[in-house]
Amino acid sequence: MTDLLADILSISQTWLATAVAIFLRVGACFLVLPGFGEQMIPVRVRLGAALAITLFLAPALHGVLVLDGIVPPATAFLSEAIAGLLLGLALRLLVHALQIAGTIAAQSTSLSQIMGGATPDPLPAMGAILMLGGITLAVLSGFHIHLVETFIQSYEILPFGNLPGPRDVAGWGVDQVRNSFSLAMSLAAPFLIASLLYNVALGVINKAMPQLMVAFVGAPAITWGGLVLLMVTTPFILPVWLAAFEGAVAAPLGAR
């Protein structure tokens, strides 16, 4: 009986150590993760979601993580936190692409001051609409399921307890920021083109009729046109962004 209890205690300690090690990476990722890590979501909900993901991952990673004792090594607390933050930032930058695209669109159509404080982040209305729509699509497309697969695959690229190299992280970060801004410019391209055509037309009209106050005529036109363009292009912008987001979820660190 004593031997059986000793075996049960040893097994439970191993499972507990595995769960703690997994939670170090999952918890750090949930600090910046899109959807689950938003400021509008209560901390208890985020903590519960992180614990639920940890419970899903523990059986799959029990044989992958080799641990001795109840508590993971002290070095793992730093390495796993950095690994989790890298995973979360890779996906958060895709949300920033939507925010940047919305800001560019709002600035191009003179709508940057409308409903600027409606969200926890100081975003124009267009950026808030695109961000909330994109996150909603991501969650509805099974983001939580793909997230479990992402965490399992992450241990192949960032093994447990290994601290990522500063040079590799710096190069990866530059690539992610570049891709984020490139995606944002692509998503906001219809608004930039419309703004260019509008300003060229306004300049031609002003040159042809100097006495006409074109600003009073053009301001309502660009506002109305920006809202109509947002309504028309949003069903095309969000699927393009969702495809890029799903690609980042499948390979957040740039490798499958």
Short mmCIF file of C-alpha atoms in Angstrom, two decimals, residues 120-244:
data_model
loop_
_atom_site.label_atom_id
_atom_site.label_comp_id
_atom_site.label_asym_id
_atom_site.label_seq_id
_atom_site.Cartn_x
_atom_site.Cartn_y
_atom_site.Cartn_z
CA PRO A 120 -9.72 51.02 -24.52
CA ASP A 121 -7.16 51.84 -27.22
CA PRO A 122 -7.26 55.39 -28.66
CA LEU A 123 -8.35 54.30 -32.13
CA PRO A 124 -10.47 55.99 -34.78
CA ALA A 125 -13.86 54.46 -35.42
CA MET A 126 -12.64 52.68 -38.57
CA GLY A 127 -9.76 51.05 -36.70
CA ALA A 128 -12.05 49.92 -33.87
CA ILE A 129 -14.58 48.43 -36.31
CA LEU A 130 -11.92 46.55 -38.27
CA MET A 131 -10.16 45.31 -35.12
CA LEU A 132 -13.32 44.04 -33.44
CA GLY A 133 -14.53 42.47 -36.68
CA GLY A 134 -11.20 40.75 -37.27
CA ILE A 135 -10.93 39.37 -33.73
CA THR A 136 -14.53 38.15 -33.91
CA LEU A 137 -13.84 36.31 -37.17
CA ALA A 138 -10.67 34.78 -35.71
CA VAL A 139 -12.49 33.47 -32.63
CA LEU A 140 -15.41 32.12 -34.68
CA SER A 141 -13.01 30.31 -37.04
CA GLY A 142 -11.79 28.01 -34.25
CA PHE A 143 -8.90 30.08 -32.94
CA HIS A 144 -8.81 28.17 -29.63
CA ILE A 145 -8.34 24.85 -31.44
CA HIS A 146 -5.57 26.12 -33.68
CA LEU A 147 -3.96 27.74 -30.64
CA VAL A 148 -3.52 24.35 -28.97
CA GLU A 149 -1.78 23.05 -32.10
CA THR A 150 0.43 26.15 -32.17
CA PHE A 151 1.59 25.61 -28.60
CA ILE A 152 2.41 21.96 -29.28
CA GLN A 153 4.43 22.85 -32.39
CA SER A 154 6.19 25.70 -30.60
CA TYR A 155 8.17 23.22 -28.47
CA GLU A 156 9.83 21.93 -31.64
CA ILE A 157 11.11 25.40 -32.56
CA LEU A 158 11.62 26.74 -29.02
CA PRO A 159 12.45 23.72 -26.83
CA PHE A 160 11.59 23.85 -23.17
CA GLY A 161 14.19 25.65 -21.09
CA ASN A 162 16.22 26.97 -24.03
CA LEU A 163 16.55 30.75 -24.09
CA PRO A 164 16.12 32.17 -27.64
CA GLY A 165 19.18 33.90 -29.08
CA PRO A 166 19.03 37.73 -29.09
CA ARG A 167 20.16 37.93 -32.71
CA ASP A 168 17.50 35.48 -33.86
CA VAL A 169 14.79 37.27 -31.89
CA ALA A 170 15.86 40.65 -33.27
CA GLY A 171 15.78 39.43 -36.87
CA TRP A 172 12.44 37.75 -36.35
CA GLY A 173 10.99 40.87 -34.75
CA VAL A 174 12.08 43.11 -37.63
CA ASP A 175 10.50 40.73 -40.13
CA GLN A 176 7.24 40.61 -38.18
CA VAL A 177 6.98 44.39 -37.90
CA ARG A 178 7.75 44.79 -41.60
CA ASN A 179 5.10 42.26 -42.56
CA SER A 180 2.59 43.95 -40.26
CA PHE A 181 3.05 47.36 -41.86
CA SER A 182 3.05 45.84 -45.33
CA LEU A 183 -0.27 44.12 -44.62
CA ALA A 184 -1.71 47.32 -43.16
CA MET A 185 -0.81 49.31 -46.28
CA SER A 186 -2.34 46.63 -48.49
CA LEU A 187 -5.59 46.62 -46.51
CA ALA A 188 -5.84 50.41 -46.56
CA ALA A 189 -5.00 50.71 -50.28
CA PRO A 190 -8.62 51.38 -51.41
CA PHE A 191 -8.86 54.34 -49.05
CA LEU A 192 -5.49 55.73 -50.11
CA ILE A 193 -6.44 55.50 -53.79
CA ALA A 194 -9.83 57.10 -53.16
CA SER A 195 -8.20 59.90 -51.15
CA LEU A 196 -5.68 60.55 -53.93
CA LEU A 197 -8.39 60.74 -56.59
CA TYR A 198 -10.52 62.97 -54.37
CA ASN A 199 -7.72 65.45 -53.71
CA VAL A 200 -6.69 65.55 -57.37
CA ALA A 201 -10.29 66.20 -58.41
CA LEU A 202 -10.64 68.86 -55.72
CA GLY A 203 -7.49 70.57 -56.92
CA VAL A 204 -8.67 70.58 -60.54
CA ILE A 205 -12.05 72.04 -59.53
CA ASN A 206 -10.38 74.67 -57.39
CA LYS A 207 -8.08 75.61 -60.26
CA ALA A 208 -10.96 75.84 -62.71
CA MET A 209 -13.29 77.73 -60.33
CA PRO A 210 -11.23 79.75 -57.82
CA GLN A 211 -14.33 81.55 -56.53
CA LEU A 212 -15.99 78.29 -55.42
CA MET A 213 -15.31 77.24 -51.83
CA VAL A 214 -14.53 73.64 -52.72
CA ALA A 215 -13.69 72.73 -49.13
CA PHE A 216 -17.32 73.22 -48.04
CA VAL A 217 -18.49 71.02 -50.89
CA GLY A 218 -15.74 68.44 -50.61
CA ALA A 219 -15.78 67.83 -46.85
CA PRO A 220 -19.25 66.21 -46.75
CA ALA A 221 -18.43 64.30 -49.93
CA ILE A 222 -15.24 62.71 -48.53
CA THR A 223 -17.01 61.86 -45.26
CA TRP A 224 -19.90 60.18 -47.03
CA GLY A 225 -17.55 58.48 -49.48
CA GLY A 226 -15.36 57.16 -46.67
CA LEU A 227 -18.30 55.57 -44.89
CA VAL A 228 -19.61 54.03 -48.11
CA LEU A 229 -16.14 52.75 -48.98
CA LEU A 230 -15.80 51.22 -45.51
CA MET A 231 -19.14 49.44 -45.95
CA VAL A 232 -18.15 48.12 -49.38
CA THR A 233 -14.56 47.08 -48.66
CA THR A 234 -14.89 45.59 -45.16
CA PRO A 235 -16.28 42.23 -46.44
CA PHE A 236 -13.14 41.97 -48.59
CA ILE A 237 -10.60 43.36 -46.12
CA LEU A 238 -11.45 41.06 -43.22
CA PRO A 239 -11.16 37.74 -45.16
CA VAL A 240 -7.75 38.83 -46.47
CA TRP A 241 -6.65 39.65 -42.94
CA LEU A 242 -8.11 36.40 -41.58
CA ALA A 243 -6.07 34.39 -44.12
CA ALA A 244 -2.90 36.16 -42.97
#
